[in-house]
Tab-separated table of C-alpha atoms and ligand atoms in Angstrom:
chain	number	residue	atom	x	y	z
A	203	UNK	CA	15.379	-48.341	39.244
A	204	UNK	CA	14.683	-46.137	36.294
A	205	UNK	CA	17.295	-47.196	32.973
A	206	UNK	CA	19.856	-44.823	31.857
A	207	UNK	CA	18.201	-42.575	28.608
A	208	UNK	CA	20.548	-40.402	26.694
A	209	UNK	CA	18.571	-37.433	24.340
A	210	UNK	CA	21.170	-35.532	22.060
A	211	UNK	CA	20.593	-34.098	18.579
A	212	UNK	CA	22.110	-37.113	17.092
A	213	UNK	CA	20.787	-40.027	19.503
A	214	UNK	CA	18.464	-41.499	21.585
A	215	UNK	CA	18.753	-44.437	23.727
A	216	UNK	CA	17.217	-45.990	26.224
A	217	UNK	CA	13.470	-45.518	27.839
A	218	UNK	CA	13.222	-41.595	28.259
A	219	UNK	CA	11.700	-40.166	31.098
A	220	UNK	CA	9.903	-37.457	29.950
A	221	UNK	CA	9.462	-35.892	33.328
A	222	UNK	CA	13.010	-35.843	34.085
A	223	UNK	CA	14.098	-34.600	31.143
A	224	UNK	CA	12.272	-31.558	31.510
A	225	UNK	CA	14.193	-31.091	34.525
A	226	UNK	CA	17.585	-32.001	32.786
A	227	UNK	CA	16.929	-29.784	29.985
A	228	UNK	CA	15.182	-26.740	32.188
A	229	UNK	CA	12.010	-26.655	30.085
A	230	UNK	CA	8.603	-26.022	31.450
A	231	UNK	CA	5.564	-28.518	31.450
A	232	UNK	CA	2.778	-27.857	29.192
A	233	UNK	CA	0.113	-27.501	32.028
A	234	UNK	CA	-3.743	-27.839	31.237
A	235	UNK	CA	-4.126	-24.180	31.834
A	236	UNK	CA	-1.378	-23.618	29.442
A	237	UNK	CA	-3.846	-25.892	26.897
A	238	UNK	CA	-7.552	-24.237	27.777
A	239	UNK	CA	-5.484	-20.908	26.583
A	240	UNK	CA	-4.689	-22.242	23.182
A	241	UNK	CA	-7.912	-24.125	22.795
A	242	UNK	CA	-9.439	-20.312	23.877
A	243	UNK	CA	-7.172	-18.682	21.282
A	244	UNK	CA	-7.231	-21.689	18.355
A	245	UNK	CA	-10.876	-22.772	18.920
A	246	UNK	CA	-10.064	-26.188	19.322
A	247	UNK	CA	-6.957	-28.093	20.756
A	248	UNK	CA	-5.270	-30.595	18.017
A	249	UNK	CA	-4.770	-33.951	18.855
A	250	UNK	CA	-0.877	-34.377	19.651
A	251	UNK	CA	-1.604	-31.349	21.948
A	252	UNK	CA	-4.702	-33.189	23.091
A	253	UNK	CA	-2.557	-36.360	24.043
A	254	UNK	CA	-0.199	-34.828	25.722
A	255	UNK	CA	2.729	-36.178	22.901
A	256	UNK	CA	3.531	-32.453	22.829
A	257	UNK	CA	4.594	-32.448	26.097
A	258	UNK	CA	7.284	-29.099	27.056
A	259	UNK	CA	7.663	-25.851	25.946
A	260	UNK	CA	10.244	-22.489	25.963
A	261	UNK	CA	8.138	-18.975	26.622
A	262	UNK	CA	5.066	-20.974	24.848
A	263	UNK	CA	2.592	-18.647	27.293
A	264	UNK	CA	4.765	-15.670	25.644
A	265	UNK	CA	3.950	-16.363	22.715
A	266	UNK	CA	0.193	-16.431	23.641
A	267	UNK	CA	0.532	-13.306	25.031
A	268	UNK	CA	2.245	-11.706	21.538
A	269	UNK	CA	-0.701	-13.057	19.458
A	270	UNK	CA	-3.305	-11.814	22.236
A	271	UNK	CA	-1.491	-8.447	22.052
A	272	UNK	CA	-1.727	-8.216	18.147
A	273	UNK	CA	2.275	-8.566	18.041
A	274	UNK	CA	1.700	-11.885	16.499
A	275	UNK	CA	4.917	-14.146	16.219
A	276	UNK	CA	6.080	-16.413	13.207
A	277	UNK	CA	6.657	-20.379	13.768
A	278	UNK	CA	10.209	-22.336	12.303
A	279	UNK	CA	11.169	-26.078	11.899
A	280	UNK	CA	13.240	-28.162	9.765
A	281	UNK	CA	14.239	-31.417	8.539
A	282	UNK	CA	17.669	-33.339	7.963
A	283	UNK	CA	17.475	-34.340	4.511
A	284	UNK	CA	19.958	-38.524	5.564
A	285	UNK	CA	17.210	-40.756	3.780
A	286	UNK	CA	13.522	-40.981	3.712
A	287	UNK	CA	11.437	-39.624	6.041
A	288	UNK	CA	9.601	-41.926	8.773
A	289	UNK	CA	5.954	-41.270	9.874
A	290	UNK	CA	7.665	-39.984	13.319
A	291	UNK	CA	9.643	-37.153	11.558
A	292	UNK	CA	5.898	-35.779	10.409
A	293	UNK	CA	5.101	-34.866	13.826
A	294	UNK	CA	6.576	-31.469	13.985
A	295	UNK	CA	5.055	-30.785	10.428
A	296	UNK	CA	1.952	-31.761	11.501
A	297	UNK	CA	1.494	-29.149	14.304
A	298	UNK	CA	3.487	-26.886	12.578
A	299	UNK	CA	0.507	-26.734	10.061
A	300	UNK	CA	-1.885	-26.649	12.259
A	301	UNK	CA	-0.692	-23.472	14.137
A	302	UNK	CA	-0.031	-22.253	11.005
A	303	UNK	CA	-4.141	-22.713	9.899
A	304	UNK	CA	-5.034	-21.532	13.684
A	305	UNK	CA	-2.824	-18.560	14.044
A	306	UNK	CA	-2.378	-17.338	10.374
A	307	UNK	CA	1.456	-16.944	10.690
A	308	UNK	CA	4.361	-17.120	8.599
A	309	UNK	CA	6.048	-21.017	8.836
A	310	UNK	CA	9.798	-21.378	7.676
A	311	UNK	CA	11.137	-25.076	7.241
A	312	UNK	CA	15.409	-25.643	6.776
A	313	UNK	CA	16.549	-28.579	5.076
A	314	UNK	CA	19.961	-28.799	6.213
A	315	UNK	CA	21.652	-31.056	3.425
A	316	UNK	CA	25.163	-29.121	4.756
A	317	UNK	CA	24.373	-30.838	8.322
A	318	UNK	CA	23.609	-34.287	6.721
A	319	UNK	CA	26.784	-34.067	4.296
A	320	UNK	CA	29.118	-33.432	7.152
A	321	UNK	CA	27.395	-35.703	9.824
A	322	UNK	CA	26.519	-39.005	7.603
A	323	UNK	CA	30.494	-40.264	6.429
A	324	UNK	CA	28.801	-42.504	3.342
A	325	UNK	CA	26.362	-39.759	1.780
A	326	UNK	CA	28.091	-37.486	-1.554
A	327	UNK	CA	26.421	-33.456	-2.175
A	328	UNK	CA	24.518	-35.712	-4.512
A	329	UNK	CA	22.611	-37.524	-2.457
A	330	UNK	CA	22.074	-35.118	0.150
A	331	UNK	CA	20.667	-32.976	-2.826
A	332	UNK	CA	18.206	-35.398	-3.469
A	333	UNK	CA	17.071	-36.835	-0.298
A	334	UNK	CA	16.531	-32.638	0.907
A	335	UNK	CA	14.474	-32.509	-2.566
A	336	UNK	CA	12.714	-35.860	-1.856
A	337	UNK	CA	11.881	-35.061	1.505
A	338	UNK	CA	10.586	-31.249	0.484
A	339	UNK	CA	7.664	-33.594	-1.120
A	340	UNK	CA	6.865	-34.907	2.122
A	341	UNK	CA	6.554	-31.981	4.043
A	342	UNK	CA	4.920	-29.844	1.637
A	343	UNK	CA	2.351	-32.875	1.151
A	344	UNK	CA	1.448	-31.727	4.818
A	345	UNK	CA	-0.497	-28.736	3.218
A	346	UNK	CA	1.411	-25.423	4.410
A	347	UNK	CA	-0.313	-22.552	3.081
A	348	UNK	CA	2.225	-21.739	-0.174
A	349	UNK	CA	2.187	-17.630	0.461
A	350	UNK	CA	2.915	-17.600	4.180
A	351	UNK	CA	5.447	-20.640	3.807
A	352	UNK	CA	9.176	-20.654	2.807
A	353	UNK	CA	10.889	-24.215	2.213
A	354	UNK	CA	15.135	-23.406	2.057
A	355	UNK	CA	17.520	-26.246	1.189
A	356	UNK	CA	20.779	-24.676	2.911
A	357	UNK	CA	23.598	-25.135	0.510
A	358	UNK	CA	21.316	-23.433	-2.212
A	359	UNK	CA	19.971	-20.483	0.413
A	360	UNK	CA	23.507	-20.014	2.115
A	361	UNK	CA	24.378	-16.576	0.999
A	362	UNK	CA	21.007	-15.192	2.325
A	363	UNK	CA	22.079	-16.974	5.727
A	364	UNK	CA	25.884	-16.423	6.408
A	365	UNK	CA	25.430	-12.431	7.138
A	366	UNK	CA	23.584	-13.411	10.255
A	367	UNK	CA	25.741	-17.195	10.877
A	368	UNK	CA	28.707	-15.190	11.130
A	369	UNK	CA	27.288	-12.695	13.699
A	370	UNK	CA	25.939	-15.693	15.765
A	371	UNK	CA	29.089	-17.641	14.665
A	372	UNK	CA	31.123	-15.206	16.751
A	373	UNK	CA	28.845	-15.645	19.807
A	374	UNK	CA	29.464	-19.206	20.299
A	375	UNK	CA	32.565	-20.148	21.920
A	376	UNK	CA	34.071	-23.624	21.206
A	377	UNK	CA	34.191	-24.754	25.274
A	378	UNK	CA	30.117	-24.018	24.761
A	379	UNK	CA	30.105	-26.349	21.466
A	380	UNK	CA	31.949	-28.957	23.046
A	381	UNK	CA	29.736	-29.072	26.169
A	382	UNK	CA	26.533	-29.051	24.101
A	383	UNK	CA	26.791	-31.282	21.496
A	384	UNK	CA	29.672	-33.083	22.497
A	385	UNK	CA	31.949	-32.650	20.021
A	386	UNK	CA	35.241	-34.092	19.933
A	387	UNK	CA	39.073	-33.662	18.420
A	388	UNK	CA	37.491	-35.692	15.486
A	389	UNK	CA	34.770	-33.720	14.800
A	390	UNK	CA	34.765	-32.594	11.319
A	391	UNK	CA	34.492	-28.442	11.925
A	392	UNK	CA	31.773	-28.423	9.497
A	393	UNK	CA	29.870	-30.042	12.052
A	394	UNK	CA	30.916	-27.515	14.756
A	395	UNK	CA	30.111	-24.330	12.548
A	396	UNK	CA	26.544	-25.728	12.140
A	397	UNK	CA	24.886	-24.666	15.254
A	398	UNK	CA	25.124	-21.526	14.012
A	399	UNK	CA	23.094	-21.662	11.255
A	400	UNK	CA	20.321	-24.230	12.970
A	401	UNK	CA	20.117	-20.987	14.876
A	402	UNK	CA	19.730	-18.377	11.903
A	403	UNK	CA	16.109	-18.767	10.741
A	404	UNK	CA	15.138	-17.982	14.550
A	405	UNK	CA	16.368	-14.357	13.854
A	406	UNK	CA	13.838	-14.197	10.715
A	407	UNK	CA	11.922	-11.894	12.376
A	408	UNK	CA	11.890	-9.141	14.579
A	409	UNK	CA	9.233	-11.256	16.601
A	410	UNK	CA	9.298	-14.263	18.682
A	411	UNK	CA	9.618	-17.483	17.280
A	412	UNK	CA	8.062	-20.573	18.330
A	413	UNK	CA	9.651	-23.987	17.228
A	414	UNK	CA	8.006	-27.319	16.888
A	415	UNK	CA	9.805	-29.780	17.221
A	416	UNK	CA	10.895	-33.090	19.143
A	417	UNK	CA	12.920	-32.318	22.296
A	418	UNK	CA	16.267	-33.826	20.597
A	419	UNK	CA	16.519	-30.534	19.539
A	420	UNK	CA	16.391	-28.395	22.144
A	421	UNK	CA	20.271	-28.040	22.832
A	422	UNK	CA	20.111	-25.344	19.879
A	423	UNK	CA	17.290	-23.250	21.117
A	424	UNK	CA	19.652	-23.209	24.863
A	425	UNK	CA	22.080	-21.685	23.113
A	426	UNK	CA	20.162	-19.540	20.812
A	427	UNK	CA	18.462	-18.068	24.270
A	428	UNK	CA	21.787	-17.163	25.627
A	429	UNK	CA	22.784	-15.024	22.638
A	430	UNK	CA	19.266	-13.298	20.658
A	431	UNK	CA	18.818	-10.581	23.135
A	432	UNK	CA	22.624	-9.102	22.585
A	433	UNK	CA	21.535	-9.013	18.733
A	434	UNK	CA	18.351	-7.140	19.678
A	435	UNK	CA	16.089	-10.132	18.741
A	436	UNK	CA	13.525	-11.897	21.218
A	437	UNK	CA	14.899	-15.443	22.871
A	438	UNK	CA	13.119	-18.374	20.568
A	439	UNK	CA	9.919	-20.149	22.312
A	440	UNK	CA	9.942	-24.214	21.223
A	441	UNK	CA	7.408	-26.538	21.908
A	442	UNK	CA	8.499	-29.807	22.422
A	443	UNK	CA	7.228	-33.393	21.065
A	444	UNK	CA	7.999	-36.988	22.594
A	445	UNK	CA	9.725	-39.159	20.097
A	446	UNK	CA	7.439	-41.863	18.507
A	447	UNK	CA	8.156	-44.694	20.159
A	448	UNK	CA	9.911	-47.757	17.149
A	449	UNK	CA	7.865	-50.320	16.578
A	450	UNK	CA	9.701	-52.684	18.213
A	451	UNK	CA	9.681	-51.368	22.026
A	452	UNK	CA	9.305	-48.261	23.887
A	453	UNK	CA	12.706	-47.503	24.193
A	454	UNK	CA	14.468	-45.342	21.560
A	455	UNK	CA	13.094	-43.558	18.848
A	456	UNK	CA	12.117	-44.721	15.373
A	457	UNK	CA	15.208	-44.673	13.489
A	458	UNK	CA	15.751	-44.792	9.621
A	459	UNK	CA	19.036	-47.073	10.030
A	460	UNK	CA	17.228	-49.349	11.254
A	461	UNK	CA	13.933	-50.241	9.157
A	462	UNK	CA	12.126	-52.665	11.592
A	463	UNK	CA	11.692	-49.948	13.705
A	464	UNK	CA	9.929	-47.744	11.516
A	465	UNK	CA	7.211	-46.895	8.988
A	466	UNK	CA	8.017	-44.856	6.420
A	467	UNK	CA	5.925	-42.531	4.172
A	468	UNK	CA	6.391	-44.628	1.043
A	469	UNK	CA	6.237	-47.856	2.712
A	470	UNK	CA	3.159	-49.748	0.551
A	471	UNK	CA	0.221	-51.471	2.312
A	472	UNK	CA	1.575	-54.934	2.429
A	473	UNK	CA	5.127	-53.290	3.631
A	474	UNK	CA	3.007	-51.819	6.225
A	475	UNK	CA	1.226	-55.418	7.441
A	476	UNK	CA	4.149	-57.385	7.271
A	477	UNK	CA	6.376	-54.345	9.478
A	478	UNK	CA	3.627	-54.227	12.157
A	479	UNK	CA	2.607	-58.113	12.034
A	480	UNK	CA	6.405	-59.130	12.763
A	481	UNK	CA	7.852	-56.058	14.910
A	482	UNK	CA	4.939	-54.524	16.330
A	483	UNK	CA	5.808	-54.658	20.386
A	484	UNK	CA	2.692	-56.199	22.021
A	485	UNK	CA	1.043	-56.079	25.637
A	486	UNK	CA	-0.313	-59.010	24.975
A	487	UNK	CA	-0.291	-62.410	26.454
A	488	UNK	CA	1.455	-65.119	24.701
A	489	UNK	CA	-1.801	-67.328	24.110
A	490	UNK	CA	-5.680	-66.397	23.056
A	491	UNK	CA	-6.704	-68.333	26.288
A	492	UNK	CA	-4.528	-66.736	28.433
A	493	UNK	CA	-5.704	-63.294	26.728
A	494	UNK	CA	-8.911	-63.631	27.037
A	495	UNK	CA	-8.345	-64.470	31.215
A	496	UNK	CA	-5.738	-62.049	31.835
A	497	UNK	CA	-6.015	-59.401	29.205
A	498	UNK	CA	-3.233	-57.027	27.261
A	499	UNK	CA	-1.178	-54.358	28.773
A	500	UNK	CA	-1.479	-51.016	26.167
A	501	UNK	CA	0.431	-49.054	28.142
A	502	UNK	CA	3.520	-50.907	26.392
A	503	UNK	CA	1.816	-51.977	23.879
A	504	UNK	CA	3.383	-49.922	20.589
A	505	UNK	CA	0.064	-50.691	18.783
A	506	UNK	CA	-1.887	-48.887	21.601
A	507	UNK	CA	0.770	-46.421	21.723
A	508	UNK	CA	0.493	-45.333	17.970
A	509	UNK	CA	-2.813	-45.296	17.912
A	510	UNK	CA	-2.824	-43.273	20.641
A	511	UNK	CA	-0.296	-40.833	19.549
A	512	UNK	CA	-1.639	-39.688	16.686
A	513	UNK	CA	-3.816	-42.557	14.544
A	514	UNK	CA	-6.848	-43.049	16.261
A	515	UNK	CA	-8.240	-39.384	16.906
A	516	UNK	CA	-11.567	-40.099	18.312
A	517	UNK	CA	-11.354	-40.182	21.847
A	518	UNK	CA	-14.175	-42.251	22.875
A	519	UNK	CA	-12.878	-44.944	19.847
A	520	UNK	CA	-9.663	-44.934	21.569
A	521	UNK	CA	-11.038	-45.491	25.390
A	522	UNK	CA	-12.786	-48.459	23.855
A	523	UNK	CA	-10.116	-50.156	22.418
A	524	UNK	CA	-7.895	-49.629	25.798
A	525	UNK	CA	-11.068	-50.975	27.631
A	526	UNK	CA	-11.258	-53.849	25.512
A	527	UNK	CA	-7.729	-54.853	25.264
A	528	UNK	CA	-7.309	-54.646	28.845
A	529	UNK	CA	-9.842	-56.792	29.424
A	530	UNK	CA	-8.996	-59.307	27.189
A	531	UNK	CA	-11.980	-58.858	24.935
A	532	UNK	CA	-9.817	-57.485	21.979
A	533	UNK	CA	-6.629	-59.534	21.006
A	534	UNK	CA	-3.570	-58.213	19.854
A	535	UNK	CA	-3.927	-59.545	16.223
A	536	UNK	CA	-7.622	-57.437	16.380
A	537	UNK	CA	-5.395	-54.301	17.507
A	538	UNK	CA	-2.511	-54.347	14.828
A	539	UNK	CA	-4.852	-54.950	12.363
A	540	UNK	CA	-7.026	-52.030	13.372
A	541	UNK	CA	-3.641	-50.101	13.424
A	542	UNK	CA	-2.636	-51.564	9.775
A	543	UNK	CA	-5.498	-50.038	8.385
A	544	UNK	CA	-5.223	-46.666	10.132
A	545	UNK	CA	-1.707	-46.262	8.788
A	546	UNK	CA	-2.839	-47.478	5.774
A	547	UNK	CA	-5.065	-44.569	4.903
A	548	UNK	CA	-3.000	-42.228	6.000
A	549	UNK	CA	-0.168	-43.527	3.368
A	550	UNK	CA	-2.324	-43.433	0.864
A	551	UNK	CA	-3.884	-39.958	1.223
A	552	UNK	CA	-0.098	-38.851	2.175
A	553	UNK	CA	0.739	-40.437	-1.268
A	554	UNK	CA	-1.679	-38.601	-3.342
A	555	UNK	CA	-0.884	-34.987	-1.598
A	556	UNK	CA	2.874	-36.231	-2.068
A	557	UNK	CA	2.348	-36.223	-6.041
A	558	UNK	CA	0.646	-33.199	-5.947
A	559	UNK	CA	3.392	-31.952	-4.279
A	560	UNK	CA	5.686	-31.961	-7.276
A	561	UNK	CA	3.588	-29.154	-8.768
A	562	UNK	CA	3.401	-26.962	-6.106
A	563	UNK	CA	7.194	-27.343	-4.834
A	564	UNK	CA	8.187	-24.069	-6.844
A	565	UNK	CA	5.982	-21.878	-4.811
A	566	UNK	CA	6.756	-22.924	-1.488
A	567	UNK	CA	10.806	-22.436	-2.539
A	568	UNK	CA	10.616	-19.668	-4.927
A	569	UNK	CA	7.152	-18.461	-6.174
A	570	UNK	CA	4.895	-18.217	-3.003
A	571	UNK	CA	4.613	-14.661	-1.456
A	572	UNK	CA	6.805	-15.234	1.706
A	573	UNK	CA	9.662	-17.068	-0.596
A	574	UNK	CA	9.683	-15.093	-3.429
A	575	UNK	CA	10.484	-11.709	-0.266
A	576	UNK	CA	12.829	-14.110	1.185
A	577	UNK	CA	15.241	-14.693	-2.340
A	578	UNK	CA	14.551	-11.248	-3.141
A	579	UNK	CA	14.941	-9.023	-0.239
A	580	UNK	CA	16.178	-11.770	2.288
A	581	UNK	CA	15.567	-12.049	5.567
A	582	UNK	CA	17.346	-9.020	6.633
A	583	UNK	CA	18.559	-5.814	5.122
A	584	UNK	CA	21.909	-4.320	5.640
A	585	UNK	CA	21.397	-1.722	8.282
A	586	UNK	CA	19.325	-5.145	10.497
A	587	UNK	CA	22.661	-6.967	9.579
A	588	UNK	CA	24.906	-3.729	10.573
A	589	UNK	CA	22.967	-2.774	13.983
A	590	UNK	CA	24.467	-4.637	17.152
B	628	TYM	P1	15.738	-34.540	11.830
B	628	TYM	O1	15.715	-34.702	10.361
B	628	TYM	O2	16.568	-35.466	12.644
B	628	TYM	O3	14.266	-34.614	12.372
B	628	TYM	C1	13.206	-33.851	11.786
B	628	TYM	C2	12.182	-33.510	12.862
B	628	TYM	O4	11.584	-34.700	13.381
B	628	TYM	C3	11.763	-34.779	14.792
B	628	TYM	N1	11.889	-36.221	15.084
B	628	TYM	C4	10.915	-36.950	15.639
B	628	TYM	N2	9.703	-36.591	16.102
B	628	TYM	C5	8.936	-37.558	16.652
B	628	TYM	N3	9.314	-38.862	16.734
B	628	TYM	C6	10.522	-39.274	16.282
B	628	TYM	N4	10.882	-40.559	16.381
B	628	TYM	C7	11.388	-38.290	15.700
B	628	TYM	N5	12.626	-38.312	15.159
B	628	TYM	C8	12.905	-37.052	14.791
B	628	TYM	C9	12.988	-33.933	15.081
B	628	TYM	O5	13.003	-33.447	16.399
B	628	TYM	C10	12.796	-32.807	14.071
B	628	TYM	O6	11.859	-31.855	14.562
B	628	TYM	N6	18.951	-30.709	12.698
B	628	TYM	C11	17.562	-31.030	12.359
B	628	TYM	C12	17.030	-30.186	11.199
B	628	TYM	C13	16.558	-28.832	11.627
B	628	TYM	C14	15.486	-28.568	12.507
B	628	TYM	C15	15.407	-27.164	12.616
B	628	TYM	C16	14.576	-29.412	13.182
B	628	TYM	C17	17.066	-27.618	11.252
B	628	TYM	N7	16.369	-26.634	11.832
B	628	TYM	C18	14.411	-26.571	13.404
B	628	TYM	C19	13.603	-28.816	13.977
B	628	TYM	C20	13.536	-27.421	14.085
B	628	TYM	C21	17.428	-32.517	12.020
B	628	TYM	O7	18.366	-33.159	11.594
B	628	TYM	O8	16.134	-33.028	12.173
């Protein structure tokens, strides 16, 4: 029998089963017709779309059908600023970008210090401050285009979001909250204000919105579906990514409280060895001899897995490895080390961009063309926030 999974905002446990979720959750498959049209559209189909680790979508053929029809439609995701950011958190970014190249379209990205203040007991303003500025570096080091991108941290944007919070504010009832997010008598009531404002940037635009991000966060986008239309604003679109699997199993996701699970973007190249030497999951078999007769299993193999996820982007390279690990020829000390040094050059360009990053953070916040309209005429003007 399948195990027990559990998929909320704020955990995930257990080996998910994709499939069922997107019954659970009421989300649609991303079908290969569904991918021919955005390779037809794009040119060319990127590589988490490719592999299927985008998996689900919300009105994603709509949104097709808007930039087909010249009504073109504008693409929002975000970050929780509780620590540093793991290579799994870049997986959103990364499309996000992408799209962003392919389709030409305005990209806004919430840091939501307020969430992180109100949902992590041990973390002050202060550090939320500077993990949301920390973590800005990563994501801009991504390569957003700086006139057609707007980075908000939410406790410094707040005044250009509450007009629209407290009309979505008003259209959440508590019963909804509670059923949603699970919420409980000793919630803090920060925490059950803030689907509101997850909601906000969705209304941005008087066009549809498509969200990438991992399926954890699809409980806002439910509720935000229920409500946009009664403002006279389309019902979001999300496209949905799989969780990278932690390092040490396929069950759960990579998780920042717990660093053998994970790889983070400043983790250094011996960090990076020793992490995937030690807690790397392997398919293997516990001797060479026995290897070499029976061959590894990469279909639980977290090696295999990251590699196939995102790190090893030529397809026919990939086959081959699968080919030879299954057969024995390659061993699992070959495969992590051909993973090490993957990772490793992907640090280490991400480390450069990240530097460069500390330049260029005042346009994507303040300077750029699409944040310097959003400080100075914000998102909406008074009759948008009157109407409804
Ligand atoms: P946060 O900081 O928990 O996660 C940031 C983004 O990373 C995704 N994610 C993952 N993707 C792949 N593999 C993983 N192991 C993994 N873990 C997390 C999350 O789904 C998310 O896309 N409340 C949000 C912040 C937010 C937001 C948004 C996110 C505000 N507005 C709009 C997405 C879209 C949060 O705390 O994300």
């Amino acid at each position: 029998m399948a195990e027990e999974f559990v998929v909320t905002p704020w955990e995930v446990r257990g080996r998910v089963d994709y499939d069922k979720l997107i019954n659970i959750f009421g989300t649609q498959p991303i079908t290969r017709e569904l991918l021919d049209r955005i390779e037809g559209l794009a040119g060319e189909l990127h590589v988490l779309l490719r592999r299927g680790v985008f998996f689900s979508h919300r009105d994603l053929d709509l949104v097709l059908d808007d930039y087909a029809g010249g009504r073109g439609f504008f693409l929002y995701t975000g970050r929780g600023p509780s620590g540093p950011m793991h290579i799994g958190h870049l997986i959103p970014f990364i499309l996000t970008k992408w799209l962003q190249d392919r389709f030409r379209v305005n990209v806004y990205i919430m840091i939501t210090d307020d969430e992180k203040y109100w949902d992590e007991p041990g973390m002050s303003i202060r550090d939320v401050r500077r993990w949301a500025y920390e973590n800005t570096l990563d994501i801009i080091a991504v390569g957003f285009d700086p006139d057609r991108t707007f980075v908000f941290h939410d406790i410094e944007y707040i005044g250009k979001l509450y007009p629209m919070a407290v009309k979505v504010a008003k259209r959440i009832n508590f019963n909804t909250a509670k059923a949603v997010f699970g919420f409980t008598g000793s919630t803090n009531i920060g925490l059950i204000f803030y689907p509101a404002l997850q909601v906000v940037p969705t209304l941005f635009e008087k066009r549809r919105c498509l969200i990438p991000a991992a399926i954890d966060q699809d409980p806002y986008w439910r509720i935000q579906r229920d409500m946009a239309e009664s403002l006279g604003y389309y019902k979001t679109a999300a496209i949905h990514s799989k969780f990278m699997p932690p390092l040490t199993g396929l069950e759960g996701k990579m998780s920042t409280s717990k660093p053998e699970t994970a790889i983070f973007l400043h983790d250094d190249p011996k960090t990076v060895r020793f992490k995937i030497m030690r807690y790397a999951f392997s398919g293997g078999q516990p001797t060479v001899e026995l290897h070499r007769r029976l061959g590894g299993n990469p279909d639980v193999d977290v090696s295999f897995q990251w590699l196939k996820i995102y790190f090893e982007q030529d397809d026919a390279k990939l086959k081959k490895i699968e080919d030879d690990y299954r057969s024995g020829r390659m061993l699992t000390g070959e495969l992590k080390e051909y993973l090490v040094e993957k990772i490793n050059e992907f640090l280490e360009e991400h480390r450069v961009k990240r530097e460069e990053a500390r330049k260029l953070i005042n346009l994507y916040m303040y300077d750029g063309e699409l944040a310097r309209r959003m400080w100075k005429e914000g998102p909406w003007s008074l009759e948008e926030i009157e109407e409804k």
